[in-house]
mmCIF file of N, CA and C in Angstrom:
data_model
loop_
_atom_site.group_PDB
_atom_site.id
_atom_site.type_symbol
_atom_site.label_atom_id
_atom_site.label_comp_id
_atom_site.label_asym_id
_atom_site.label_seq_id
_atom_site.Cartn_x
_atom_site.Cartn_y
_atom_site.Cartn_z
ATOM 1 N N UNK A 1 -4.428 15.712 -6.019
ATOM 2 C CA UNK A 1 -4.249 14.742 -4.953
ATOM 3 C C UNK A 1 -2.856 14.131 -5.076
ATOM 4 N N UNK A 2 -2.276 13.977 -4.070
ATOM 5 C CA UNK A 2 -0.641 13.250 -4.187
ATOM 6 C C UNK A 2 -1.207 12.127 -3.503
ATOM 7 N N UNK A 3 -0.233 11.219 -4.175
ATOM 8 C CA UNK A 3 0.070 9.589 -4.389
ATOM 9 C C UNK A 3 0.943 9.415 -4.070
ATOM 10 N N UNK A 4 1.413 8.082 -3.792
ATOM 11 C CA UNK A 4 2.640 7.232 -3.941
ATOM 12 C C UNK A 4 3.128 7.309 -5.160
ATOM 13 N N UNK A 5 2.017 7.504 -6.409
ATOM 14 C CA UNK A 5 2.422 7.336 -7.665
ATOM 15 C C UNK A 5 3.108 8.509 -8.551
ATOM 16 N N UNK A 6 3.694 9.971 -7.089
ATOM 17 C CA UNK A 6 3.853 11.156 -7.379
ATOM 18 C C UNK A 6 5.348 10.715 -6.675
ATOM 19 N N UNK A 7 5.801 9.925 -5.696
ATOM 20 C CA UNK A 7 6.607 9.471 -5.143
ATOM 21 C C UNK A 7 7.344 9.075 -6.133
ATOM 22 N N UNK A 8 6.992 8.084 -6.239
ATOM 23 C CA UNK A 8 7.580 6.998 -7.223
ATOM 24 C C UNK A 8 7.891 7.601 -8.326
ATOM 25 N N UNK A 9 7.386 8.180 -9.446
ATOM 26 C CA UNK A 9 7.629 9.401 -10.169
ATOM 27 C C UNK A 9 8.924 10.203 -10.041
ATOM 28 N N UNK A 10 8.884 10.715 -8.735
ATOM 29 C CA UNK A 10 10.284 11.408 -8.668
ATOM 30 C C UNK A 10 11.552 10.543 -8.446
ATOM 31 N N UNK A 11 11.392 9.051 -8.067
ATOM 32 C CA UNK A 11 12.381 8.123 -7.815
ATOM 33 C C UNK A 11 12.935 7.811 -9.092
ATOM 34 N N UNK A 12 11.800 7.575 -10.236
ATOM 35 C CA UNK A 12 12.303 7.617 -11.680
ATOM 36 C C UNK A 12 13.146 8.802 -12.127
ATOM 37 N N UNK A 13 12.641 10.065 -11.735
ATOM 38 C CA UNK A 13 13.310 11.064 -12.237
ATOM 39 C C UNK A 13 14.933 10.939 -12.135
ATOM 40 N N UNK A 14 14.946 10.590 -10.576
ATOM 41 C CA UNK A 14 16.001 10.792 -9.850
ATOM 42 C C UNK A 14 17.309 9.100 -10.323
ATOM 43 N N UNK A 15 16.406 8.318 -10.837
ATOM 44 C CA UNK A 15 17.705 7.463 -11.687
ATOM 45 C C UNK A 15 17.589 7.484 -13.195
ATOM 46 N N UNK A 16 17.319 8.368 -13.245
ATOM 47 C CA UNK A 16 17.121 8.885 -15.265
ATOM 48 C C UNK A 16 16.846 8.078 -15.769
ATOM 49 N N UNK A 17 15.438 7.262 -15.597
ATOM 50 C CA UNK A 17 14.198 6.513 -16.077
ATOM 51 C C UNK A 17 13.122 7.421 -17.342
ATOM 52 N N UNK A 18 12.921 8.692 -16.816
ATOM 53 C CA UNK A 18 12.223 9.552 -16.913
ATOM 54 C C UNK A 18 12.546 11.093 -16.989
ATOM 55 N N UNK A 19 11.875 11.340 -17.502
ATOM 56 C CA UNK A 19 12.237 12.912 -17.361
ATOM 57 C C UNK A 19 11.287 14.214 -16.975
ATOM 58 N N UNK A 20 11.661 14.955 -16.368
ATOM 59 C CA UNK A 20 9.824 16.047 -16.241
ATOM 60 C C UNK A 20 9.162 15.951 -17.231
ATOM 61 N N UNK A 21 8.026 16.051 -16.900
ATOM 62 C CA UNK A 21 7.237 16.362 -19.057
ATOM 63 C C UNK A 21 7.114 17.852 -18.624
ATOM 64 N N UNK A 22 7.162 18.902 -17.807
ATOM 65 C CA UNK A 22 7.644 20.283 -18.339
ATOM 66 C C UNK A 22 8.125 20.645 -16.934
ATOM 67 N N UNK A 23 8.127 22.470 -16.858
ATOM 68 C CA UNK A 23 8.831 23.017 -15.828
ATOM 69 C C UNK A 23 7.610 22.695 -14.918
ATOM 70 N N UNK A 24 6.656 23.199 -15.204
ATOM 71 C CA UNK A 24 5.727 22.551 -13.358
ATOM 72 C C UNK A 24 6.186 21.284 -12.985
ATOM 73 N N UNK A 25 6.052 20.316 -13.402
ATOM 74 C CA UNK A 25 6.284 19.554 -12.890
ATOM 75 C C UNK A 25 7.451 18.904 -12.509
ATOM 76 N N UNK A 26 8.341 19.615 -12.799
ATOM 77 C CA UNK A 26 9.806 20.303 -12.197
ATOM 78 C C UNK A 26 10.078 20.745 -11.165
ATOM 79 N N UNK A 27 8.767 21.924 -11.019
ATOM 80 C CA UNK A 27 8.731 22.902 -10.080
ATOM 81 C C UNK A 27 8.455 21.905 -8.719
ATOM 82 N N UNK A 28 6.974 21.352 -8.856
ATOM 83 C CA UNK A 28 6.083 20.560 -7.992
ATOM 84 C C UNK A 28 6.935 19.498 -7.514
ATOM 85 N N UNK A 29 7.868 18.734 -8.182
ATOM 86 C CA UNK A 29 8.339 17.378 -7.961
ATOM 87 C C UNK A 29 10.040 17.689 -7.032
ATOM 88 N N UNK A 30 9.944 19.022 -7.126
ATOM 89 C CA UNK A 30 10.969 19.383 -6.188
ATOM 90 C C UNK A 30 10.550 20.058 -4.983
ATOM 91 N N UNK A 31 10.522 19.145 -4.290
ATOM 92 C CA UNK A 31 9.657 19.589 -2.940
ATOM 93 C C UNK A 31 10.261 19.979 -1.726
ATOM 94 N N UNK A 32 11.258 19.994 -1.664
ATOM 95 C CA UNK A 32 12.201 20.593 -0.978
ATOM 96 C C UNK A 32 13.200 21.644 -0.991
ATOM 97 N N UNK A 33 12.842 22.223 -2.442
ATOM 98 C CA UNK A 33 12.893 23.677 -3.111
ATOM 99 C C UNK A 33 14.252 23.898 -3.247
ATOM 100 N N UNK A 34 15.148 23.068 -3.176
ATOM 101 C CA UNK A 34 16.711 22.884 -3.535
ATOM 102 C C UNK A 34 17.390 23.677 -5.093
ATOM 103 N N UNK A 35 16.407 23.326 -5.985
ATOM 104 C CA UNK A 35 16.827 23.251 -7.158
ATOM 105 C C UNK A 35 17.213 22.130 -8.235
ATOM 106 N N UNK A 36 17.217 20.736 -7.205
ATOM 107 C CA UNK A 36 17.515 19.761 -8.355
ATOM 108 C C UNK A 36 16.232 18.668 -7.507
ATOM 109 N N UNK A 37 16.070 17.559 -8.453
ATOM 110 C CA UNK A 37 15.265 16.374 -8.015
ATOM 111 C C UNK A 37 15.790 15.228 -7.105
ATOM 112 N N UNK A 38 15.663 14.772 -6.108
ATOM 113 C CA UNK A 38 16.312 14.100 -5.791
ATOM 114 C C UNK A 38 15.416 12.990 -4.542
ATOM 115 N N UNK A 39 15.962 11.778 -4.571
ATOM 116 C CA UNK A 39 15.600 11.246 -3.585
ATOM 117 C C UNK A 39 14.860 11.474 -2.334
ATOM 118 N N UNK A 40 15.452 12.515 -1.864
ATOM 119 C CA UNK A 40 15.043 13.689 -0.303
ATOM 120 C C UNK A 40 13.705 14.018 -0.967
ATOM 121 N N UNK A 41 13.313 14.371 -2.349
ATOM 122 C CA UNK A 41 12.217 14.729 -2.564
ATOM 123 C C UNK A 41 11.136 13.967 -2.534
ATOM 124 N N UNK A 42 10.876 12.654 -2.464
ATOM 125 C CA UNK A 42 10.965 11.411 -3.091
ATOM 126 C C UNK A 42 9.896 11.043 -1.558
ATOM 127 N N UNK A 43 11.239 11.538 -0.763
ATOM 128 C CA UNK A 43 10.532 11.144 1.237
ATOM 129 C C UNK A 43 9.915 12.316 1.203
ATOM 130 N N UNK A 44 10.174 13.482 1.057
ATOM 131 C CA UNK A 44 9.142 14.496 1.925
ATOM 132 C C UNK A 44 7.721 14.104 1.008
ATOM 133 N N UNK A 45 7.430 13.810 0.055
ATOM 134 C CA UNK A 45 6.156 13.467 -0.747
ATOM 135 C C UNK A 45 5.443 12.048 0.281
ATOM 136 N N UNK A 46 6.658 11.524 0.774
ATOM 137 C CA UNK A 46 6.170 9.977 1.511
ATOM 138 C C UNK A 46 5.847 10.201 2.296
ATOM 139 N N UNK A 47 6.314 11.592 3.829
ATOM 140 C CA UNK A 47 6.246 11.916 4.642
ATOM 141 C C UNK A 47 4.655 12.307 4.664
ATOM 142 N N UNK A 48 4.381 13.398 3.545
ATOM 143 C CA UNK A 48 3.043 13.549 3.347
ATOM 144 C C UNK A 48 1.906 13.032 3.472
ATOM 145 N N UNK A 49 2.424 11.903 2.621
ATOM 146 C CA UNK A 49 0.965 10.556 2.499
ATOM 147 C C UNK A 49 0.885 9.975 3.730
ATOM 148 N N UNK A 50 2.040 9.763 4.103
ATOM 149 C CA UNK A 50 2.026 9.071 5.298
ATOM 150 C C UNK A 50 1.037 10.404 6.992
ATOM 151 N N UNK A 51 0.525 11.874 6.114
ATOM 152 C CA UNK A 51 0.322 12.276 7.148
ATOM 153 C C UNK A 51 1.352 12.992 8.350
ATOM 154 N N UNK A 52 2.799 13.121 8.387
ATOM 155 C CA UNK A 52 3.652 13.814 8.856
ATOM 156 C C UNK A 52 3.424 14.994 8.160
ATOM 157 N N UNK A 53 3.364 15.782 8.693
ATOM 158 C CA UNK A 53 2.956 17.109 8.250
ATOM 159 C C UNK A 53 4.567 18.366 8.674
ATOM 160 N N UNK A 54 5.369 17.613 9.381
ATOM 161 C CA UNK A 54 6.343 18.666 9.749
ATOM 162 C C UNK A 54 7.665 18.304 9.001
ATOM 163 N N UNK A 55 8.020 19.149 8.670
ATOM 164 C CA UNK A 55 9.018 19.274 7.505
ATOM 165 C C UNK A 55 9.226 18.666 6.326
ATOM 166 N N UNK A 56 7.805 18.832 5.510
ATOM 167 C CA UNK A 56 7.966 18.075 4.652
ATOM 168 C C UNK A 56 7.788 19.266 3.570
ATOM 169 N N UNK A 57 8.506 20.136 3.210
ATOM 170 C CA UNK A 57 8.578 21.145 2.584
ATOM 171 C C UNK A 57 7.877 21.351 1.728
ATOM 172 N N UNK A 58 7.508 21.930 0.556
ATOM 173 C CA UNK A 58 6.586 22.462 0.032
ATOM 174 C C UNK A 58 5.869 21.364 -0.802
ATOM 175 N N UNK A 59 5.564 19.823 -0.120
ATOM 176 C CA UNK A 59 4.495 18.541 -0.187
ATOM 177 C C UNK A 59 3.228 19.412 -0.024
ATOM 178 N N UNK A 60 2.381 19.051 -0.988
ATOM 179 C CA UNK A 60 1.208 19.355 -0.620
ATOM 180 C C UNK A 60 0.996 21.017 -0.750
ATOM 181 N N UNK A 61 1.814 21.593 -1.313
ATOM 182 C CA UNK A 61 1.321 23.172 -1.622
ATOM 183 C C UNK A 61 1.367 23.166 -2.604
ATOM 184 N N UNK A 62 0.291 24.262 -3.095
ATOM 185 C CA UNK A 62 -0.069 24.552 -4.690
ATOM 186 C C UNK A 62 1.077 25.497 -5.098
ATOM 187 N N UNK A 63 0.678 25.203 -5.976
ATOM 188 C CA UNK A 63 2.315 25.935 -7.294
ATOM 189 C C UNK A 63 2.324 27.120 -6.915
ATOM 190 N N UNK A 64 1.100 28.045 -7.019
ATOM 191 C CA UNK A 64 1.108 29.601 -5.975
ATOM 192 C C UNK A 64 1.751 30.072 -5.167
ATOM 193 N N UNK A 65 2.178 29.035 -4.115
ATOM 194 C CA UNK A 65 2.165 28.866 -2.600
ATOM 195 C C UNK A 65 4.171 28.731 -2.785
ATOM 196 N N UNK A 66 4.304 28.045 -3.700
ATOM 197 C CA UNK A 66 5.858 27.343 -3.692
ATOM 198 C C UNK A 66 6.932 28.628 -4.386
#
């Protein structure tokens, strides 16, 4: 299930609060499939919760899928 608290998560990442605890969640927390973590990732996870379903890049797909 994604959260706000999956949001927020990547906002830490993204001012080096925190760090991945491995590559999935590397993988997963980059949701816009760029290659790095960032803010942009941060909204398409918000976009999600919030129910916008269009362009919120790979929010809400299983690791399979990404």
């Amino acid at each position: 299930v994604i959260s706000i608290s999956d949001a927020t998560y990547i906002q830490k990442i993204n001012a080096e609060l925190v760090t991945p605890e491995n590559e999935i969640v590397n993988k997963l927390a980059d949701a816009d499939g760029d290659g790095s973590i960032t803010i942009s990732d941060a909204t398409l996870i918000q976009k999600y919760i919030a129910e916008i379903f269009s362009d919120t890049g790979n929010a809400g797909k299983y690791l399979s899928e990404i």
